[in-house]
Short mmCIF file of C-alpha atoms and ligand atoms in Angstrom, two decimals:
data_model
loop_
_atom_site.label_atom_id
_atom_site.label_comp_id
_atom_site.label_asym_id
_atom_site.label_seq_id
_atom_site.Cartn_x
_atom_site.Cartn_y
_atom_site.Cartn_z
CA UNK A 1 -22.10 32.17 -9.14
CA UNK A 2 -23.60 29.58 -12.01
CA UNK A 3 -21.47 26.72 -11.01
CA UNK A 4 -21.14 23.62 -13.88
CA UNK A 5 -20.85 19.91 -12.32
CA UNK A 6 -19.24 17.06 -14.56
CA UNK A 7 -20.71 14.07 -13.74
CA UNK A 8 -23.60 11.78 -12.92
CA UNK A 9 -22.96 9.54 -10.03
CA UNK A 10 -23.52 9.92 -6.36
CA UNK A 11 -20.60 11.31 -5.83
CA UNK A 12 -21.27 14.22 -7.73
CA UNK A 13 -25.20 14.24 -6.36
CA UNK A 14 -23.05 14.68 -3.37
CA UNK A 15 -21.02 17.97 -4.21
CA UNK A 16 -24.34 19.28 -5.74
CA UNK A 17 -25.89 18.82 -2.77
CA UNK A 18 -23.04 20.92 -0.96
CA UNK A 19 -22.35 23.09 -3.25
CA UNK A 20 -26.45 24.33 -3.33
CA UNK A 21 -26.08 25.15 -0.02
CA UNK A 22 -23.48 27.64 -0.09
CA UNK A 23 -25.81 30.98 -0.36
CA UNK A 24 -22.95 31.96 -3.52
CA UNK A 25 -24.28 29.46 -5.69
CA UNK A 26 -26.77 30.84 -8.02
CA UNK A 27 -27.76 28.29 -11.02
CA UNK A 28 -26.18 24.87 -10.28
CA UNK A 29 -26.08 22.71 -13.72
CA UNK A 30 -24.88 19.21 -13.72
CA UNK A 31 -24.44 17.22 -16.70
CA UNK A 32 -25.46 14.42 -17.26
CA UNK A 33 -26.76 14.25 -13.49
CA UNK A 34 -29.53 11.78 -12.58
CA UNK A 35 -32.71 11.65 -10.98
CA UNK A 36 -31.72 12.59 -7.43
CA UNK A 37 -29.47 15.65 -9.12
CA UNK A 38 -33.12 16.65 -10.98
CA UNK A 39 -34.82 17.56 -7.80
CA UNK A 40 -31.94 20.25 -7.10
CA UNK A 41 -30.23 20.82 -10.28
CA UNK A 42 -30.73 21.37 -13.72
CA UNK A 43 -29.58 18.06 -15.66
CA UNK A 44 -27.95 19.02 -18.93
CA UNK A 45 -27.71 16.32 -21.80
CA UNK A 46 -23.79 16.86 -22.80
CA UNK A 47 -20.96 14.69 -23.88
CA UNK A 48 -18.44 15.59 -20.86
CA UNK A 49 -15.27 13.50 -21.88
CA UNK A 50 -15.54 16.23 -25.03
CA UNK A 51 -13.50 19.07 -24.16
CA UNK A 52 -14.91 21.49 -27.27
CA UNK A 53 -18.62 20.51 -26.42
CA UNK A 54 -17.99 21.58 -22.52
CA UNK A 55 -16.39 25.16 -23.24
CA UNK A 56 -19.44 25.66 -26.00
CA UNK A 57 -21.83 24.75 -23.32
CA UNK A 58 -20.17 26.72 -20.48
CA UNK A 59 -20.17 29.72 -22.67
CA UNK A 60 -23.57 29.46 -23.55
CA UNK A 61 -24.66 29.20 -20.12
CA UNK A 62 -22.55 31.81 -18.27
CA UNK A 63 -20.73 29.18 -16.26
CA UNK A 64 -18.67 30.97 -13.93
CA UNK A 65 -17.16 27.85 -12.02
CA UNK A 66 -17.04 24.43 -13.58
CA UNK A 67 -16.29 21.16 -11.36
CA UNK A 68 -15.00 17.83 -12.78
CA UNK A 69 -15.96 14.92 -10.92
CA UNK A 70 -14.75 12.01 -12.30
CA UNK A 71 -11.36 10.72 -13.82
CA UNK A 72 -11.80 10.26 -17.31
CA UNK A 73 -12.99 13.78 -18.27
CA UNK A 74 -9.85 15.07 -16.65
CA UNK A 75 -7.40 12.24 -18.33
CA UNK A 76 -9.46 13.28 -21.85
CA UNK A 77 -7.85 16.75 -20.82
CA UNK A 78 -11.39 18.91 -20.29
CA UNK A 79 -9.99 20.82 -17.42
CA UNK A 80 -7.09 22.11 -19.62
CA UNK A 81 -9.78 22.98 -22.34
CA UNK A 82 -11.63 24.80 -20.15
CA UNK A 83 -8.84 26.91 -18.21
CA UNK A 84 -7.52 27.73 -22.25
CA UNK A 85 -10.90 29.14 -22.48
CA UNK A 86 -10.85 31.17 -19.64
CA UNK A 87 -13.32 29.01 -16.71
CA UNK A 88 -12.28 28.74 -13.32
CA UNK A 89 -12.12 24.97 -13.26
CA UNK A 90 -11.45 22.58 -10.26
CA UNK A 91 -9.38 19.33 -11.47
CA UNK A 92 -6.07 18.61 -12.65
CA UNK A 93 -4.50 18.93 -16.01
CA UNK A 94 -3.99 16.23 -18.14
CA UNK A 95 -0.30 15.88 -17.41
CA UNK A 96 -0.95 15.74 -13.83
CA UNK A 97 -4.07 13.39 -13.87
CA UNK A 98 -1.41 11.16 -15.31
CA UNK A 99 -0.92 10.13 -11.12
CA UNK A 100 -4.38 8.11 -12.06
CA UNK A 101 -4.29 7.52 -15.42
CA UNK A 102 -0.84 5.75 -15.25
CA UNK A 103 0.33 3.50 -12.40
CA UNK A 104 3.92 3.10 -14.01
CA UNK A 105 4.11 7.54 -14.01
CA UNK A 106 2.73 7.20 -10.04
CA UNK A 107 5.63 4.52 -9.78
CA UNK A 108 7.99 6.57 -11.15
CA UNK A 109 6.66 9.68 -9.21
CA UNK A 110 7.17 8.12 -6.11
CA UNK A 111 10.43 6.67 -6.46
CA UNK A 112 11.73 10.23 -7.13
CA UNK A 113 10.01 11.97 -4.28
CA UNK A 114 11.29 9.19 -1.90
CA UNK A 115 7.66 8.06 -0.63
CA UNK A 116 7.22 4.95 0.13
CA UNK A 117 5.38 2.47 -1.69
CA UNK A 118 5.42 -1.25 -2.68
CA UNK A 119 8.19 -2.52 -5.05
CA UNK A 120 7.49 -2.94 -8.52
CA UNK A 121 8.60 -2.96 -12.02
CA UNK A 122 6.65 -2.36 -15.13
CA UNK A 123 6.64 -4.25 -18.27
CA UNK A 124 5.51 -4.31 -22.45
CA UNK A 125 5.75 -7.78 -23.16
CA UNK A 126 4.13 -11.14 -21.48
CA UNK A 127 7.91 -12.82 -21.45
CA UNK A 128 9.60 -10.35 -19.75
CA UNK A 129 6.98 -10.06 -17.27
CA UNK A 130 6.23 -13.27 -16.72
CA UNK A 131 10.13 -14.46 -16.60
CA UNK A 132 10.52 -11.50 -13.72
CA UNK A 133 8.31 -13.31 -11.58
CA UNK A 134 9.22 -17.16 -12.09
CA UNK A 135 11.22 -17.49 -8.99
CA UNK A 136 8.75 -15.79 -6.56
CA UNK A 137 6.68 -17.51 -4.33
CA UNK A 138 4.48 -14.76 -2.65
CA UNK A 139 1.45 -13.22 -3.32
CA UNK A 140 2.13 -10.24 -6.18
CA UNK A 141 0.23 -7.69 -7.51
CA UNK A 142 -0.49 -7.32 -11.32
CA UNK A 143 -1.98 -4.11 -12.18
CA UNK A 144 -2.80 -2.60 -15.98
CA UNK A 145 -1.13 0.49 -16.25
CA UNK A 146 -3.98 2.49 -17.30
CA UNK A 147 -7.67 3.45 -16.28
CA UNK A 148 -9.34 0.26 -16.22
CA UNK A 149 -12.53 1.24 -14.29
CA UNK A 150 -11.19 -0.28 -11.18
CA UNK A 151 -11.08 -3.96 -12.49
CA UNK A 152 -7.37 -3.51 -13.56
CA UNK A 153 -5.90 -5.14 -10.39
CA UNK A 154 -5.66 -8.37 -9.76
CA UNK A 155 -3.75 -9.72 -6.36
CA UNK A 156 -2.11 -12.99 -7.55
CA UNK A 157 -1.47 -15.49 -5.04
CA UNK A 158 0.15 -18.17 -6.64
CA UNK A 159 2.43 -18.19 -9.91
CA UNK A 160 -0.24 -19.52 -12.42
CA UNK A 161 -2.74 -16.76 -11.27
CA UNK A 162 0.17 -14.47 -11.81
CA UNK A 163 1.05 -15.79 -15.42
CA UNK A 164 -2.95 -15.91 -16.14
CA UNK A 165 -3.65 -12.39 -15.82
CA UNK A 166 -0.03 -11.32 -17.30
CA UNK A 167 -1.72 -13.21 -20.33
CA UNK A 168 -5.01 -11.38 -19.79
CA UNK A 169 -3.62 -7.70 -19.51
CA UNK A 170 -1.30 -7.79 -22.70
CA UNK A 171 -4.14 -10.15 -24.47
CA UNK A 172 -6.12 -7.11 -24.62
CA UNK A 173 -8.56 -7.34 -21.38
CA UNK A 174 -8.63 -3.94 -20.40
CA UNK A 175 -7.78 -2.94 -23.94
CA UNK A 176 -5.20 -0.27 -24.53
CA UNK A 177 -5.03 0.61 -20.66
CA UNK A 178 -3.36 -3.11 -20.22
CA UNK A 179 -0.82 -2.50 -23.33
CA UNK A 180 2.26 -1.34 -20.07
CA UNK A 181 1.95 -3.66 -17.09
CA UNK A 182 2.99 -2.99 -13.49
CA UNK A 183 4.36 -5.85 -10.96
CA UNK A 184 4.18 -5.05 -7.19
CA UNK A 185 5.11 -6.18 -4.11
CA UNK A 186 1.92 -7.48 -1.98
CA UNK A 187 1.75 -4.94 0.84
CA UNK A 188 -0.99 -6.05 4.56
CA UNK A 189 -1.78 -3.54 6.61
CA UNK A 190 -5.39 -1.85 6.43
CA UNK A 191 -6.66 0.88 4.14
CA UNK A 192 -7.82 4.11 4.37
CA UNK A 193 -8.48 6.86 1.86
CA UNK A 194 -7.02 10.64 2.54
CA UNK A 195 -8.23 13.43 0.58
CA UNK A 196 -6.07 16.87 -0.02
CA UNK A 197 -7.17 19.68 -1.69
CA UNK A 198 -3.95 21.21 -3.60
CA UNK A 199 -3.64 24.49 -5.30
CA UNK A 200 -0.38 23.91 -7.53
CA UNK A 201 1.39 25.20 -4.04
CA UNK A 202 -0.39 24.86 -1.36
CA UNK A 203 -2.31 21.70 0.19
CA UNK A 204 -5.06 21.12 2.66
CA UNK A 205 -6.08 18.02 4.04
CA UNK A 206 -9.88 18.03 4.04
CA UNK A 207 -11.25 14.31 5.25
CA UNK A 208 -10.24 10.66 5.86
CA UNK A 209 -12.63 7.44 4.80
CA UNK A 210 -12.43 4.16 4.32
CA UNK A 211 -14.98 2.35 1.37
CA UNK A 212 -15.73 -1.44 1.43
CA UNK A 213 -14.37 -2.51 -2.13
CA UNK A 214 -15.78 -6.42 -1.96
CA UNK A 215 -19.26 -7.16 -2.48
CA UNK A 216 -19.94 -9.23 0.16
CA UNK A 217 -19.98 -9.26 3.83
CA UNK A 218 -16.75 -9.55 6.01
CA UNK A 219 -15.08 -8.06 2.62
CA UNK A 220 -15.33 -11.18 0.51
CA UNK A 221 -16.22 -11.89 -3.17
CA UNK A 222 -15.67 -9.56 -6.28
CA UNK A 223 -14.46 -6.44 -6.01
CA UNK A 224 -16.81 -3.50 -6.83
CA UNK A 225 -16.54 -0.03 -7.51
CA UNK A 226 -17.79 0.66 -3.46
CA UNK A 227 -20.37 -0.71 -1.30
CA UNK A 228 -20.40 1.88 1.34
CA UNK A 229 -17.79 4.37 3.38
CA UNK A 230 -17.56 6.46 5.93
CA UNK A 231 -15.48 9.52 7.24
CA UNK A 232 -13.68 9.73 9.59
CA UNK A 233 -11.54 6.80 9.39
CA UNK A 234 -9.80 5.80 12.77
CA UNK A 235 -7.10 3.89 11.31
CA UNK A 236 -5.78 6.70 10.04
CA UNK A 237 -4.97 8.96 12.98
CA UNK A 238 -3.67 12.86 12.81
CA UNK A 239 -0.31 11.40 13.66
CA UNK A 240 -0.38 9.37 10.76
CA UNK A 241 -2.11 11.60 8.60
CA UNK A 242 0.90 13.95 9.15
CA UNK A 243 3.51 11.11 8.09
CA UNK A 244 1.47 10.49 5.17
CA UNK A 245 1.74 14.72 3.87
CA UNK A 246 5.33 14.84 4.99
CA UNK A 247 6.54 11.37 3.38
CA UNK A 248 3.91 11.02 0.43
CA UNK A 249 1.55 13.72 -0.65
CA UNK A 250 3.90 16.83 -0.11
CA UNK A 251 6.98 15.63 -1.52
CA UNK A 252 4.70 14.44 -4.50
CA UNK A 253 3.04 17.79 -5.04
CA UNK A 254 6.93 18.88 -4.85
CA UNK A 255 8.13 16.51 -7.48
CA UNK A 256 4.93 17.70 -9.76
CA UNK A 257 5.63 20.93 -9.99
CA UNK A 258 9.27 20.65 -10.33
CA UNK A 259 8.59 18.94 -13.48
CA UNK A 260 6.14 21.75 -14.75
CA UNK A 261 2.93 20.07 -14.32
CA UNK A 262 1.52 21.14 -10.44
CA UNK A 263 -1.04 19.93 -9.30
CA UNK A 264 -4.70 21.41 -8.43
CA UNK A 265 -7.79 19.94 -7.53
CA UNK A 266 -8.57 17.00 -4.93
CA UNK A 267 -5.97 14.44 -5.07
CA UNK A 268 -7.05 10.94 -3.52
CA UNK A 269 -4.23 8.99 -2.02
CA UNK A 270 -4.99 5.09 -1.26
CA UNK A 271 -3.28 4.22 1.76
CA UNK A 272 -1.69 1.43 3.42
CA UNK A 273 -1.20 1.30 6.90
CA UNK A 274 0.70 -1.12 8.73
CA UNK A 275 3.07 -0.57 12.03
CA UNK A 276 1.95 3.46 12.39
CA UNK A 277 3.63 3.93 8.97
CA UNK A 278 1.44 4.89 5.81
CA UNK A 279 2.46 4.08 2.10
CA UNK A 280 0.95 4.73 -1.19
CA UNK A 281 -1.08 1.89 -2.40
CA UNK A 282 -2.36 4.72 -5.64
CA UNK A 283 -3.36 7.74 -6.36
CA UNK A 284 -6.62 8.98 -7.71
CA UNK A 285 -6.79 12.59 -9.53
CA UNK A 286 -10.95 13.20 -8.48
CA UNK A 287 -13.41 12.32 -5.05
CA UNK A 288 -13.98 8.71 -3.77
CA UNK A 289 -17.25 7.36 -4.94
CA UNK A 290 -18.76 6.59 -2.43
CA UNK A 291 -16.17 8.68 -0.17
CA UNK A 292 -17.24 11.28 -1.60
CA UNK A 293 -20.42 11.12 -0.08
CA UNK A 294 -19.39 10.66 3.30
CA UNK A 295 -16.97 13.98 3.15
CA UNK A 296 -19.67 15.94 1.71
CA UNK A 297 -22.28 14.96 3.93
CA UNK A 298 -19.25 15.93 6.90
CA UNK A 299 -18.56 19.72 4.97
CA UNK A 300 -21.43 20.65 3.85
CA UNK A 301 -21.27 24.33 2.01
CA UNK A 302 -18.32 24.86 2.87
CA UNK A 303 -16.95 22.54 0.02
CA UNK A 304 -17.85 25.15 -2.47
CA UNK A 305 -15.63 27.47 -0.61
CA UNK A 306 -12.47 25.26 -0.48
CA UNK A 307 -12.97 23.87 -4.17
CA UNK A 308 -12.99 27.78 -5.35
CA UNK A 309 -9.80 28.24 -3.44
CA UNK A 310 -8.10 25.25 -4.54
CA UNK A 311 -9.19 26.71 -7.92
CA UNK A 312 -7.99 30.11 -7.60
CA UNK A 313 -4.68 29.27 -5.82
CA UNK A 314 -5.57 30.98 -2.75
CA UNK A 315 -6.27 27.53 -0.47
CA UNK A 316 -3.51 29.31 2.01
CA UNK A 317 -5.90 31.48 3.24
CA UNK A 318 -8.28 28.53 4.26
CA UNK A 319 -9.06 26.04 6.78
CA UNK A 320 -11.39 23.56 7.35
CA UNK A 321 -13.91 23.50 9.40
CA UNK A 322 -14.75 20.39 11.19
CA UNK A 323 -18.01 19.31 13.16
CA UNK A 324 -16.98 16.45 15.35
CA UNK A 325 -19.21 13.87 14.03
CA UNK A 326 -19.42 10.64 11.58
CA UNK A 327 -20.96 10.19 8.32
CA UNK A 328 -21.88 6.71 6.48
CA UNK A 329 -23.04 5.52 3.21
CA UNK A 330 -24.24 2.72 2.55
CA UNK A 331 -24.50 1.79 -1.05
CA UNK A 332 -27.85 -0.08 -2.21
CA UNK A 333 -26.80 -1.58 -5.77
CA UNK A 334 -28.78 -3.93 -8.21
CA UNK A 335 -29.08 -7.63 -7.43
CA UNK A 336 -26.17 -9.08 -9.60
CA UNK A 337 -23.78 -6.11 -9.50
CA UNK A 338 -20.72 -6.58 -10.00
CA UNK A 339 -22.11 -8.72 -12.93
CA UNK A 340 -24.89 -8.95 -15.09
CA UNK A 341 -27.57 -7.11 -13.60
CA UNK A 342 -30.95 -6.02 -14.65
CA UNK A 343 -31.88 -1.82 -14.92
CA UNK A 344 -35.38 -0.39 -14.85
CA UNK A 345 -36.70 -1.68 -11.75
CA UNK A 346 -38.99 0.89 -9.86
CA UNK A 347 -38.04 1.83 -6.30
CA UNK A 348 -40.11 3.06 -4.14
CA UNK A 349 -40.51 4.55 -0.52
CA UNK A 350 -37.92 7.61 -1.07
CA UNK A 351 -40.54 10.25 -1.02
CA UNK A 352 -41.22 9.82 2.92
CA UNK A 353 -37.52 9.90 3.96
CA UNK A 354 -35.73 12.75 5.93
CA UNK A 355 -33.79 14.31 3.46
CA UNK A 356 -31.55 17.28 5.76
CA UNK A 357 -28.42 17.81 6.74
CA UNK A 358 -28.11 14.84 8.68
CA UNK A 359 -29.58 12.23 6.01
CA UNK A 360 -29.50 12.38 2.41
CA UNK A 361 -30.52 9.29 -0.31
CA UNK A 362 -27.63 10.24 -3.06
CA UNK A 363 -28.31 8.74 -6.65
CA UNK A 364 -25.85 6.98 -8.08
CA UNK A 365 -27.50 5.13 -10.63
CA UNK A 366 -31.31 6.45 -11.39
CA UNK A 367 -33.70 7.89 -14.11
CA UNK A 368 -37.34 9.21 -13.95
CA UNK A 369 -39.60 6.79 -15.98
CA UNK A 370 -43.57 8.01 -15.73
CA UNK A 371 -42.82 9.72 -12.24
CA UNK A 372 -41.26 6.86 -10.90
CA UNK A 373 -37.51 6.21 -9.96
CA UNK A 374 -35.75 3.47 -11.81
CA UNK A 375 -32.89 1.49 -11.82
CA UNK A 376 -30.51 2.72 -14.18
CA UNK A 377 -27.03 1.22 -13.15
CA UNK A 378 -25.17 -1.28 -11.01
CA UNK A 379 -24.79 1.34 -7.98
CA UNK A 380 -27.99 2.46 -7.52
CA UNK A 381 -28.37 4.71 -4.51
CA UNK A 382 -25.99 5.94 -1.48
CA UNK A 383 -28.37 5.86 1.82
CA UNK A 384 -25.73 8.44 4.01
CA UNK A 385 -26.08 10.07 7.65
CA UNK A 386 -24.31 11.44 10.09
CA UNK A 387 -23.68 11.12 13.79
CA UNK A 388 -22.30 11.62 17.01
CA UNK A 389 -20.80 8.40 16.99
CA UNK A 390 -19.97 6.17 13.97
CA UNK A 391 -22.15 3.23 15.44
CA UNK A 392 -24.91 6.40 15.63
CA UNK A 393 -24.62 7.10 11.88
CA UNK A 394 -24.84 3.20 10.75
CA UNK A 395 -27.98 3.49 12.82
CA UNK A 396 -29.27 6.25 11.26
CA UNK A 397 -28.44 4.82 7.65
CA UNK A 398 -29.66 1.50 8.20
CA UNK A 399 -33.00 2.45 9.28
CA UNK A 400 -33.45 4.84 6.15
CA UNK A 401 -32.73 1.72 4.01
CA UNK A 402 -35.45 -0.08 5.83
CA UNK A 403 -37.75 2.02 4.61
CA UNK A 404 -36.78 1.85 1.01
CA UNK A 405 -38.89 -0.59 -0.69
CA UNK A 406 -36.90 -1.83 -3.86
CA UNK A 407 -36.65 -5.97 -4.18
CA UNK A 408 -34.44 -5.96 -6.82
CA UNK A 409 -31.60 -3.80 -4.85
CA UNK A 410 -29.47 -5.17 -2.15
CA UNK A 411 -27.31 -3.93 0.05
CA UNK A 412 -24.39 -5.23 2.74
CA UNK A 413 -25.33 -4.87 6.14
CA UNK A 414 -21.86 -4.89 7.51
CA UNK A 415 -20.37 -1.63 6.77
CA UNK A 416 -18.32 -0.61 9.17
CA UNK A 417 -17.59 -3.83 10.45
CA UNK A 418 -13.36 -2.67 10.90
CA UNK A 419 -14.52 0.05 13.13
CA UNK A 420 -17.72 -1.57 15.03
CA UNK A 421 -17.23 -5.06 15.03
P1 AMP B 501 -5.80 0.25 -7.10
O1 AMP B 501 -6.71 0.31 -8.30
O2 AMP B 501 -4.36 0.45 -7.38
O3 AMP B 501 -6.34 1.01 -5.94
O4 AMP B 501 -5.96 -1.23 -6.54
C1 AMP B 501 -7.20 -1.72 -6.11
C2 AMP B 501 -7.04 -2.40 -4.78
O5 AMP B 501 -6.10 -3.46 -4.90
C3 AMP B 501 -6.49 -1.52 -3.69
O6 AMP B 501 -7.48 -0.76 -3.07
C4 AMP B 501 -5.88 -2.54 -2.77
O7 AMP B 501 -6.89 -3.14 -1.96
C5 AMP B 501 -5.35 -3.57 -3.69
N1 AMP B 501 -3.93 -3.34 -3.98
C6 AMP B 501 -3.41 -2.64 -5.03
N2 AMP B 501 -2.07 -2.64 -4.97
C7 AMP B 501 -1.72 -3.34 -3.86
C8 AMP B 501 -0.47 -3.71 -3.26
N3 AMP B 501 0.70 -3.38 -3.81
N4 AMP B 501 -0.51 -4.44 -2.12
C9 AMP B 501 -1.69 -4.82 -1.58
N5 AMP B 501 -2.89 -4.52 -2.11
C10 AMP B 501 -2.91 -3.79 -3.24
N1 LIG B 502 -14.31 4.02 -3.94
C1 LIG B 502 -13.14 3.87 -4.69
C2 LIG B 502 -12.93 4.85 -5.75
O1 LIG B 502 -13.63 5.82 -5.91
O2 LIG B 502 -11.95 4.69 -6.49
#
């Protein structure tokens, strides 16, 4: 099977990395990939938020299975492109990546499939919004409806920080994603990740995680795209994990195909947890970056296996199988991220790690440069390994990292800190 890969992260270095271990896959392609991806893939140079450009290349190439890994090929509408041209894709449509692409449509979905969620109310114009929340004296939410890269959200605590970034969002912040804005009710609890493979019919759970969103230790300063995850999370227990398909994710899948626009691929639901009883913080239409990581690290080949299904609408016939073990990433990211930062720094020391099925250095943000590896982005590398115990697999991470000589990266050293202490 040539199998196609969208993407360049370490999440999808991640599903490469899985994928080329299932003894089906024959030529594994990702595009645009990065340095780590080079060593077992072949990186293609391709514009992959252009749906024309992807079924031309696929074509040319044989592609007999394409993956999407992130969200805004699959909001562009490639996987609906691609399934018009006849390729076996995994991701959602369009209309159904709409449960990332739109908070207000997520909103909406919930309300009508009865899960439960925070309170909200969306909005198109500062006054409205702004005289909505005059009398309230809590902490609120303000979110952008659209894809905003993750910065879209910002938890106001008092009514000025409210009115600020009501001000921001329709003054054209997050440009047209911030034209519809969503008010919520502040929800506590803690918050883990779930991840369910659907097949328009059928779903299958397939891994828990929890990331570390702030940049700094004990969860504090700016919020990033992820500093490091790992799989399983605790918090969220099979007993909860049930409540969450029978209250959330299955009477959302219901409520998408009832309206003609099912859903297939992985959907990501954000969770919070509070009292034994999980609601829907969002939804995200692709894998976790850096959960990701820590589930593919946890399934190994068999993720090629399940994505197929999910593909081919046959995921009743599968089940998961689990090793009972931990995985952890820990995400090693330019000095400066989440702001300014400088790129082409050369890091150094990779070549002597273990690099098996129990440690892997994913790239998240790399290029060669004269047989060297180089900074390239904000998220540089995902240090990930498993273990017995999750304290076992922090270990194991930790002391990969200490080996990776790169003075321009950092790193927190706290992951895991909910779970470990
Ligand atoms: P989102 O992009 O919707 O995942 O929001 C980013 C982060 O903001 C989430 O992971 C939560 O930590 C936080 N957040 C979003 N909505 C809420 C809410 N209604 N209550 C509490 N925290 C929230
Ligand atoms: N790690 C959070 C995300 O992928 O959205």
């Amino acid at each position: 099977m040539n199998i196609l890969i969208l993407g360049g992260g370490g999440r999808e270095h991640s599903l490469a990395w899985a994928v080329k271990q299932n003894p089906k896959c024959d030529r594994l392609i990702v595009a645009p990939g990065n340095a780590g991806i080079a060593d077992i893939a072949w990186c293609a140079d391709l514009d992959i938020e252009d749906g024309e450009a992807v079924v031309q290349f696929a074509e040319d190439h044989a592609v007999d299975f394409v993956i999407v890994g992130p969200e805004a090929p699959l909001a562009a509408g490639v996987s609906d492109d691609l399934r018009a041209a006849g390729f076996l894709t995994f991701g959602p449509s369009k209309a159904a990546a709409q449960l990332e692409a739109s908070k207000a449509f997520t909103k909406e979905i919930c309300d009508a499939a009865g899960a439960p969620t925070a309170a909200w109310a969306r909005f198109t114009d500062a006054k409205a919004a702004k005289d909505r929340i005059q009398d309230i004296d809590e902490t609120i939410v303000i979110k952008a409806d659209g894809l905003a890269a993750g910065k879209g959200v910002i938890i106001a605590e008092t009514p000025a920080e409210a009115e600020a970034a009501i001000d921001d969002m329709f003054g054209g912040q997050f440009g047209e994603a911030g034209a519809e804005v969503v008010i919520e009710e502040f929800m506590t609890g803690e918050e883990a990740s779930f991840f369910i493979l659907c097949d328009g019919q059928t779903s299958l759970p397939i891994g828990t995680a929890q990331d570390h969103k702030r940049v700094g230790e004990g969860d504090t300063g700016p919020n990033t795209g992820g500093m490091g995850a790992y799989s399983p999370a605790p918090v969220l227990t099979d007993e909860i994990a049930q409540r969450a398909m029978d209250e959330i994710i299955n009477p959302t899948l219901a409520e998408m195909a009832k309206r003609g626009t099912p859903y297939s691929g992985v959907l990501y639901a954000g969770l919070m947890i509070e009292n034994g009883a999980p609601r829907l913080v969002e939804y995200n239409v692709r894998f976790g970056d850096p959960e990701c990581q820590v589930l593919m690290m946890r399934l190994g080949g068999q993720a090629l296996d399940l994505m197929q299904a999910a593909a081919e609408g046959r995921l009743n016939e599968k089940v998961v199988h689990w090793a009972d073990d931990h995985a952890m990433t820990v995400v090693l990211a330019a000095t400066g991220y989440p702001g300014a930062y400088a790129k082409g720094s050369v890091i150094k020391g990779l070549e002597g790690l273990a690099q098996d099925s129990r440690h892997m250095v994913f790239h998240a943000g790399t290029r060669e440069s004269d047989g060297d590896i180089v900074a390239s982005g904000g998220r540089v590398l995902n240090v990930t390994a498993r273990g017995d115990t999750i304290a076992g697999a922090r270990d194991a991470a930790y002391e990969m990292i200490d080996k990776i000589d790169w003075p321009e990266g950092f790193c927190r050293r706290d992951i895991g800190w909910r779970v470990l202490g």
